[in-house]
Amino acid sequence: MVFLCWARPSPHEQRTCIDKSGDFNYDSKYRGSTVKPADSVQQDRELSDSGFSVNHTRVLVGSGCETFEKGKSALQNWRINSTRRHFGLNWAFVDPRTPIHTGVKFCVCVKELFPWLMMPLQVVYVNENRSPKKAVASFGFGSGTLSGHLLAGEERFSITLDENNKVWYEILSFSKPAHFLSVIGYPYVLLSQKHFAHASSLAMRQHLSS
């Protein structure tokens, strides 16, 4: 099953995609794996032996508590500002009204040549940590692919304020083809993932520096 739309998907079309999607399309033993540090995921032999590719991007986007809180708000609202979102580029978006809570299903809409692809996911976890003694904090969430998505896997978006008062934006994912279309075009899919991570990181940096 593939969810296609010839025009920019409306909220109704996105809801139909979500309602018709099935359960998670990857093994439950990998559910929540992206909550771990990137090095641990990249070195996970079981993931690689199961055919998953890991994609990781981590960029410095600013410094200070105020910057961290602004970045956290951007993630929570799927927004960078009124015209950009970390998932609201010209060719990829999520309905910004989607709440980021564990168990919430949503739809990523991606423009691929002529049709739009609608790909269903579900929030697997939301993770927030703060140190009571140091100005160290992090916020992130991971979402897993559902039946009807071209890929099988999980992706985490997070923002962190470290012990040196630096703020980092990070995207971590593991995935493999879940449909013959993605099998055929998997090299292109991997390039698209890297392109999205770069564009999203740039949008976040621009938002936090504005």
PDB file of C-alpha atoms in Angstrom:
ATOM      1  CA  MET A   1       0.000   0.000   0.000  1.00  0.00           C
ATOM      2  CA  VAL A   2       1.315   3.429  -1.004  1.00  0.00           C
ATOM      3  CA  PHE A   3      -0.431   6.692  -0.220  1.00  0.00           C
ATOM      4  CA  LEU A   4      -0.166   9.138  -3.135  1.00  0.00           C
ATOM      5  CA  CYS A   5      -1.695  12.545  -3.750  1.00  0.00           C
ATOM      6  CA  TRP A   6      -1.371  14.622  -6.941  1.00  0.00           C
ATOM      7  CA  ALA A   7      -1.773  17.945  -5.101  1.00  0.00           C
ATOM      8  CA  ARG A   8      -0.481  19.101  -1.720  1.00  0.00           C
ATOM      9  CA  PRO A   9      -2.249  16.751   0.731  1.00  0.00           C
ATOM     10  CA  SER A  10      -5.114  18.310   2.643  1.00  0.00           C
ATOM     11  CA  PRO A  11      -5.726  17.638   6.363  1.00  0.00           C
ATOM     12  CA  HIS A  12      -8.555  15.283   5.349  1.00  0.00           C
ATOM     13  CA  GLU A  13      -6.290  13.315   3.014  1.00  0.00           C
ATOM     14  CA  GLN A  14      -3.635  13.086   5.684  1.00  0.00           C
ATOM     15  CA  ARG A  15      -6.203  11.800   8.192  1.00  0.00           C
ATOM     16  CA  THR A  16      -7.376   9.189   5.678  1.00  0.00           C
ATOM     17  CA  CYS A  17      -3.776   8.023   5.265  1.00  0.00           C
ATOM     18  CA  ILE A  18      -3.361   7.721   9.025  1.00  0.00           C
ATOM     19  CA  ASP A  19      -6.674   5.887   9.454  1.00  0.00           C
ATOM     20  CA  LYS A  20      -5.791   3.371   6.733  1.00  0.00           C
ATOM     21  CA  SER A  21      -2.250   2.757   7.958  1.00  0.00           C
ATOM     22  CA  GLY A  22      -1.478  -0.357   9.900  1.00  0.00           C
ATOM     23  CA  ASP A  23       0.724  -1.079  12.888  1.00  0.00           C
ATOM     24  CA  PHE A  24       4.487  -0.544  13.105  1.00  0.00           C
ATOM     25  CA  ASN A  25       6.219  -2.202  10.164  1.00  0.00           C
ATOM     26  CA  TYR A  26       9.499  -2.974  11.940  1.00  0.00           C
ATOM     27  CA  ASP A  27      10.335  -5.483  14.667  1.00  0.00           C
ATOM     28  CA  SER A  28       9.259  -4.525  18.182  1.00  0.00           C
ATOM     29  CA  LYS A  29      12.706  -5.396  19.559  1.00  0.00           C
ATOM     30  CA  TYR A  30      14.042  -2.305  17.783  1.00  0.00           C
ATOM     31  CA  ARG A  31      11.252  -0.048  19.048  1.00  0.00           C
ATOM     32  CA  GLY A  32      12.734   2.921  20.892  1.00  0.00           C
ATOM     33  CA  SER A  33      16.319   2.177  19.839  1.00  0.00           C
ATOM     34  CA  THR A  34      16.918   5.770  18.759  1.00  0.00           C
ATOM     35  CA  VAL A  35      16.665   6.940  22.370  1.00  0.00           C
ATOM     36  CA  LYS A  36      20.209   5.615  22.756  1.00  0.00           C
ATOM     37  CA  PRO A  37      23.317   7.688  21.906  1.00  0.00           C
ATOM     38  CA  ALA A  38      24.142   7.861  18.209  1.00  0.00           C
ATOM     39  CA  ASP A  39      27.422   5.948  18.638  1.00  0.00           C
ATOM     40  CA  SER A  40      25.556   3.052  20.203  1.00  0.00           C
ATOM     41  CA  VAL A  41      23.049   2.906  17.349  1.00  0.00           C
ATOM     42  CA  GLN A  42      25.757   3.199  14.691  1.00  0.00           C
ATOM     43  CA  GLN A  43      27.703   0.325  16.266  1.00  0.00           C
ATOM     44  CA  ASP A  44      24.667  -1.926  16.751  1.00  0.00           C
ATOM     45  CA  ARG A  45      25.575  -5.031  14.745  1.00  0.00           C
ATOM     46  CA  GLU A  46      22.108  -6.496  15.086  1.00  0.00           C
ATOM     47  CA  LEU A  47      20.618  -3.466  13.333  1.00  0.00           C
ATOM     48  CA  SER A  48      23.126  -3.606  10.493  1.00  0.00           C
ATOM     49  CA  ASP A  49      22.785  -7.385  10.149  1.00  0.00           C
ATOM     50  CA  SER A  50      19.020  -6.894   9.823  1.00  0.00           C
ATOM     51  CA  GLY A  51      19.581  -4.583   6.855  1.00  0.00           C
ATOM     52  CA  PHE A  52      19.095  -1.201   8.534  1.00  0.00           C
ATOM     53  CA  SER A  53      21.157   1.825   7.509  1.00  0.00           C
ATOM     54  CA  VAL A  54      21.882   4.488  10.118  1.00  0.00           C
ATOM     55  CA  ASN A  55      21.740   8.188   9.283  1.00  0.00           C
ATOM     56  CA  HIS A  56      23.076  10.724  11.792  1.00  0.00           C
ATOM     57  CA  THR A  57      23.407  14.497  11.741  1.00  0.00           C
ATOM     58  CA  ARG A  58      24.471  16.681  14.683  1.00  0.00           C
ATOM     59  CA  VAL A  59      25.057  20.408  14.285  1.00  0.00           C
ATOM     60  CA  LEU A  60      25.858  23.306  16.600  1.00  0.00           C
ATOM     61  CA  VAL A  61      22.956  25.774  16.430  1.00  0.00           C
ATOM     62  CA  GLY A  62      23.756  28.281  19.189  1.00  0.00           C
ATOM     63  CA  SER A  63      24.346  28.621  22.899  1.00  0.00           C
ATOM     64  CA  GLY A  64      22.505  29.339  26.140  1.00  0.00           C
ATOM     65  CA  CYS A  65      19.270  28.374  27.848  1.00  0.00           C
ATOM     66  CA  GLU A  66      17.185  30.819  25.829  1.00  0.00           C
ATOM     67  CA  THR A  67      18.372  29.276  22.563  1.00  0.00           C
ATOM     68  CA  PHE A  68      17.681  25.786  23.892  1.00  0.00           C
ATOM     69  CA  GLU A  69      14.127  26.708  24.910  1.00  0.00           C
ATOM     70  CA  LYS A  70      13.485  28.331  21.527  1.00  0.00           C
ATOM     71  CA  GLY A  71      14.740  25.214  19.763  1.00  0.00           C
ATOM     72  CA  LYS A  72      12.658  22.962  22.011  1.00  0.00           C
ATOM     73  CA  SER A  73       9.556  25.006  21.191  1.00  0.00           C
ATOM     74  CA  ALA A  74      10.325  24.688  17.472  1.00  0.00           C
ATOM     75  CA  LEU A  75      10.441  20.902  17.778  1.00  0.00           C
ATOM     76  CA  GLN A  76       7.295  20.725  19.888  1.00  0.00           C
ATOM     77  CA  ASN A  77       5.331  22.783  17.363  1.00  0.00           C
ATOM     78  CA  TRP A  78       6.905  21.323  14.205  1.00  0.00           C
ATOM     79  CA  ARG A  79       7.974  24.911  13.480  1.00  0.00           C
ATOM     80  CA  ILE A  80      11.069  26.971  12.892  1.00  0.00           C
ATOM     81  CA  ASN A  81       9.067  30.179  12.423  1.00  0.00           C
ATOM     82  CA  SER A  82       5.883  31.252  10.688  1.00  0.00           C
ATOM     83  CA  THR A  83       7.099  30.191   7.254  1.00  0.00           C
ATOM     84  CA  ARG A  84       9.590  27.404   7.982  1.00  0.00           C
ATOM     85  CA  ARG A  85       9.421  24.235  10.018  1.00  0.00           C
ATOM     86  CA  HIS A  86      11.986  21.541  10.714  1.00  0.00           C
ATOM     87  CA  PHE A  87       9.421  19.368   8.940  1.00  0.00           C
ATOM     88  CA  GLY A  88       8.021  22.187   6.811  1.00  0.00           C
ATOM     89  CA  LEU A  89      10.363  22.623   3.905  1.00  0.00           C
ATOM     90  CA  ASN A  90       8.993  23.273   0.425  1.00  0.00           C
ATOM     91  CA  TRP A  91       8.978  19.547  -0.277  1.00  0.00           C
ATOM     92  CA  ALA A  92       8.284  17.984   3.138  1.00  0.00           C
ATOM     93  CA  PHE A  93       5.840  18.854   5.898  1.00  0.00           C
ATOM     94  CA  VAL A  94       3.781  17.595   8.840  1.00  0.00           C
ATOM     95  CA  ASP A  95       0.519  19.143   9.997  1.00  0.00           C
ATOM     96  CA  PRO A  96       1.814  21.580  12.693  1.00  0.00           C
ATOM     97  CA  ARG A  97      -1.271  20.889  14.812  1.00  0.00           C
ATOM     98  CA  THR A  98      -0.011  17.365  15.435  1.00  0.00           C
ATOM     99  CA  PRO A  99       0.708  16.956  19.175  1.00  0.00           C
ATOM    100  CA  ILE A 100       4.011  15.354  20.082  1.00  0.00           C
ATOM    101  CA  HIS A 101       2.873  12.743  22.570  1.00  0.00           C
ATOM    102  CA  THR A 102       3.666   9.052  22.770  1.00  0.00           C
ATOM    103  CA  GLY A 103       1.209   7.044  20.676  1.00  0.00           C
ATOM    104  CA  VAL A 104       0.142   9.893  18.384  1.00  0.00           C
ATOM    105  CA  LYS A 105      -0.002   8.961  14.701  1.00  0.00           C
ATOM    106  CA  PHE A 106       0.868  11.508  12.038  1.00  0.00           C
ATOM    107  CA  CYS A 107       1.642  11.775   8.365  1.00  0.00           C
ATOM    108  CA  VAL A 108       4.809  13.034   6.701  1.00  0.00           C
ATOM    109  CA  CYS A 109       4.041  14.480   3.275  1.00  0.00           C
ATOM    110  CA  VAL A 110       6.921  14.478   0.806  1.00  0.00           C
ATOM    111  CA  LYS A 111       6.991  15.831  -2.744  1.00  0.00           C
ATOM    112  CA  GLU A 112       8.656  13.343  -5.071  1.00  0.00           C
ATOM    113  CA  LEU A 113       8.667  14.532  -8.687  1.00  0.00           C
ATOM    114  CA  PHE A 114       4.959  14.884  -9.604  1.00  0.00           C
ATOM    115  CA  PRO A 115       2.979  13.104  -6.853  1.00  0.00           C
ATOM    116  CA  TRP A 116       3.113  13.743  -3.140  1.00  0.00           C
ATOM    117  CA  LEU A 117       3.834  10.771  -0.911  1.00  0.00           C
ATOM    118  CA  MET A 118       2.019  10.504   2.411  1.00  0.00           C
ATOM    119  CA  MET A 119       3.892   8.326   4.868  1.00  0.00           C
ATOM    120  CA  PRO A 120       2.372   7.359   8.233  1.00  0.00           C
ATOM    121  CA  LEU A 121       4.321   7.254  11.491  1.00  0.00           C
ATOM    122  CA  GLN A 122       3.655   7.075  15.216  1.00  0.00           C
ATOM    123  CA  VAL A 123       5.453   8.808  18.075  1.00  0.00           C
ATOM    124  CA  VAL A 124       7.262   6.037  19.973  1.00  0.00           C
ATOM    125  CA  TYR A 125       8.580   8.161  22.836  1.00  0.00           C
ATOM    126  CA  VAL A 126       9.126  11.697  24.048  1.00  0.00           C
ATOM    127  CA  ASN A 127      12.245  12.196  26.128  1.00  0.00           C
ATOM    128  CA  GLU A 128      13.112  15.273  28.221  1.00  0.00           C
ATOM    129  CA  ASN A 129      15.939  15.556  30.732  1.00  0.00           C
ATOM    130  CA  ARG A 130      17.213  18.378  32.924  1.00  0.00           C
ATOM    131  CA  SER A 131      20.048  18.421  35.406  1.00  0.00           C
ATOM    132  CA  PRO A 132      19.106  19.906  38.800  1.00  0.00           C
ATOM    133  CA  LYS A 133      22.723  20.928  39.438  1.00  0.00           C
ATOM    134  CA  LYS A 134      24.003  22.004  36.018  1.00  0.00           C
ATOM    135  CA  ALA A 135      22.541  23.999  33.153  1.00  0.00           C
ATOM    136  CA  VAL A 136      22.280  20.842  31.039  1.00  0.00           C
ATOM    137  CA  ALA A 137      19.074  19.832  29.303  1.00  0.00           C
ATOM    138  CA  SER A 138      17.737  17.861  26.364  1.00  0.00           C
ATOM    139  CA  PHE A 139      14.456  17.325  24.569  1.00  0.00           C
ATOM    140  CA  GLY A 140      13.670  14.887  21.808  1.00  0.00           C
ATOM    141  CA  PHE A 141      11.152  12.482  20.364  1.00  0.00           C
ATOM    142  CA  GLY A 142      11.331   9.366  18.250  1.00  0.00           C
ATOM    143  CA  SER A 143       8.799   8.193  15.680  1.00  0.00           C
ATOM    144  CA  GLY A 144       8.440   4.795  14.056  1.00  0.00           C
ATOM    145  CA  THR A 145       7.177   3.899  10.602  1.00  0.00           C
ATOM    146  CA  LEU A 146       3.774   2.288  10.134  1.00  0.00           C
ATOM    147  CA  SER A 147       2.457  -0.060   7.473  1.00  0.00           C
ATOM    148  CA  GLY A 148       2.041   2.059   4.344  1.00  0.00           C
ATOM    149  CA  HIS A 149       5.372   3.838   4.780  1.00  0.00           C
ATOM    150  CA  LEU A 150       7.952   3.156   2.072  1.00  0.00           C
ATOM    151  CA  LEU A 151      10.607   2.586   4.726  1.00  0.00           C
ATOM    152  CA  ALA A 152      10.782   0.565   7.919  1.00  0.00           C
ATOM    153  CA  GLY A 153      12.568   2.132  10.869  1.00  0.00           C
ATOM    154  CA  GLU A 154      12.696   4.944  13.367  1.00  0.00           C
ATOM    155  CA  GLU A 155      13.870   8.549  13.571  1.00  0.00           C
ATOM    156  CA  ARG A 156      14.714  10.869  16.450  1.00  0.00           C
ATOM    157  CA  PHE A 157      14.779  14.671  16.495  1.00  0.00           C
ATOM    158  CA  SER A 158      16.414  16.239  19.530  1.00  0.00           C
ATOM    159  CA  ILE A 159      17.970  19.405  20.879  1.00  0.00           C
ATOM    160  CA  THR A 160      20.527  19.493  23.687  1.00  0.00           C
ATOM    161  CA  LEU A 161      22.137  22.103  25.923  1.00  0.00           C
ATOM    162  CA  ASP A 162      25.503  20.672  27.004  1.00  0.00           C
ATOM    163  CA  GLU A 163      27.820  21.389  29.926  1.00  0.00           C
ATOM    164  CA  ASN A 164      29.680  23.969  27.833  1.00  0.00           C
ATOM    165  CA  ASN A 165      26.477  25.975  27.273  1.00  0.00           C
ATOM    166  CA  LYS A 166      26.350  24.934  23.604  1.00  0.00           C
ATOM    167  CA  VAL A 167      23.106  23.951  21.901  1.00  0.00           C
ATOM    168  CA  TRP A 168      23.097  21.031  19.471  1.00  0.00           C
ATOM    169  CA  TYR A 169      20.413  19.889  17.029  1.00  0.00           C
ATOM    170  CA  GLU A 170      20.469  16.198  16.172  1.00  0.00           C
ATOM    171  CA  ILE A 171      18.680  13.835  13.806  1.00  0.00           C
ATOM    172  CA  LEU A 172      19.251  10.103  14.199  1.00  0.00           C
ATOM    173  CA  SER A 173      17.522   7.373  12.223  1.00  0.00           C
ATOM    174  CA  PHE A 174      17.767   3.801  11.086  1.00  0.00           C
ATOM    175  CA  SER A 175      15.811   2.494   8.119  1.00  0.00           C
ATOM    176  CA  LYS A 176      15.526  -0.062   5.362  1.00  0.00           C
ATOM    177  CA  PRO A 177      13.199  -0.479   2.364  1.00  0.00           C
ATOM    178  CA  ALA A 178       9.667  -1.650   3.118  1.00  0.00           C
ATOM    179  CA  HIS A 179       8.267  -1.493  -0.433  1.00  0.00           C
ATOM    180  CA  PHE A 180       9.588  -2.486  -3.842  1.00  0.00           C
ATOM    181  CA  LEU A 181       9.670   1.196  -4.863  1.00  0.00           C
ATOM    182  CA  SER A 182      12.084   1.988  -2.053  1.00  0.00           C
ATOM    183  CA  VAL A 183      14.116  -1.134  -2.835  1.00  0.00           C
ATOM    184  CA  ILE A 184      14.591   0.062  -6.410  1.00  0.00           C
ATOM    185  CA  GLY A 185      15.338   3.642  -5.417  1.00  0.00           C
ATOM    186  CA  TYR A 186      17.110   3.099  -2.099  1.00  0.00           C
ATOM    187  CA  PRO A 187      20.336   4.939  -3.062  1.00  0.00           C
ATOM    188  CA  TYR A 188      18.145   7.948  -3.909  1.00  0.00           C
ATOM    189  CA  VAL A 189      16.258   7.511  -0.614  1.00  0.00           C
ATOM    190  CA  LEU A 190      19.528   7.635   1.334  1.00  0.00           C
ATOM    191  CA  LEU A 191      20.562  10.806  -0.493  1.00  0.00           C
ATOM    192  CA  SER A 192      17.142  12.330   0.232  1.00  0.00           C
ATOM    193  CA  GLN A 193      17.543  11.566   3.934  1.00  0.00           C
ATOM    194  CA  LYS A 194      20.878  13.357   4.013  1.00  0.00           C
ATOM    195  CA  HIS A 195      19.448  16.280   2.044  1.00  0.00           C
ATOM    196  CA  PHE A 196      16.528  16.586   4.450  1.00  0.00           C
ATOM    197  CA  ALA A 197      18.831  16.466   7.497  1.00  0.00           C
ATOM    198  CA  HIS A 198      20.998  19.222   6.015  1.00  0.00           C
ATOM    199  CA  ALA A 199      18.011  21.411   5.108  1.00  0.00           C
ATOM    200  CA  SER A 200      16.350  20.870   8.485  1.00  0.00           C
ATOM    201  CA  SER A 201      19.559  21.700  10.367  1.00  0.00           C
ATOM    202  CA  LEU A 202      20.055  24.850   8.307  1.00  0.00           C
ATOM    203  CA  ALA A 203      16.460  25.948   8.978  1.00  0.00           C
ATOM    204  CA  MET A 204      16.910  25.355  12.717  1.00  0.00           C
ATOM    205  CA  ARG A 205      20.168  27.327  12.817  1.00  0.00           C
ATOM    206  CA  GLN A 206      18.610  30.228  10.909  1.00  0.00           C
ATOM    207  CA  HIS A 207      15.585  30.242  13.202  1.00  0.00           C
ATOM    208  CA  LEU A 208      17.651  30.274  16.390  1.00  0.00           C
ATOM    209  CA  SER A 209      19.932  33.028  15.127  1.00  0.00           C
ATOM    210  CA  SER A 210      17.041  35.294  14.078  1.00  0.00           C
TER     211      SER A 210
END
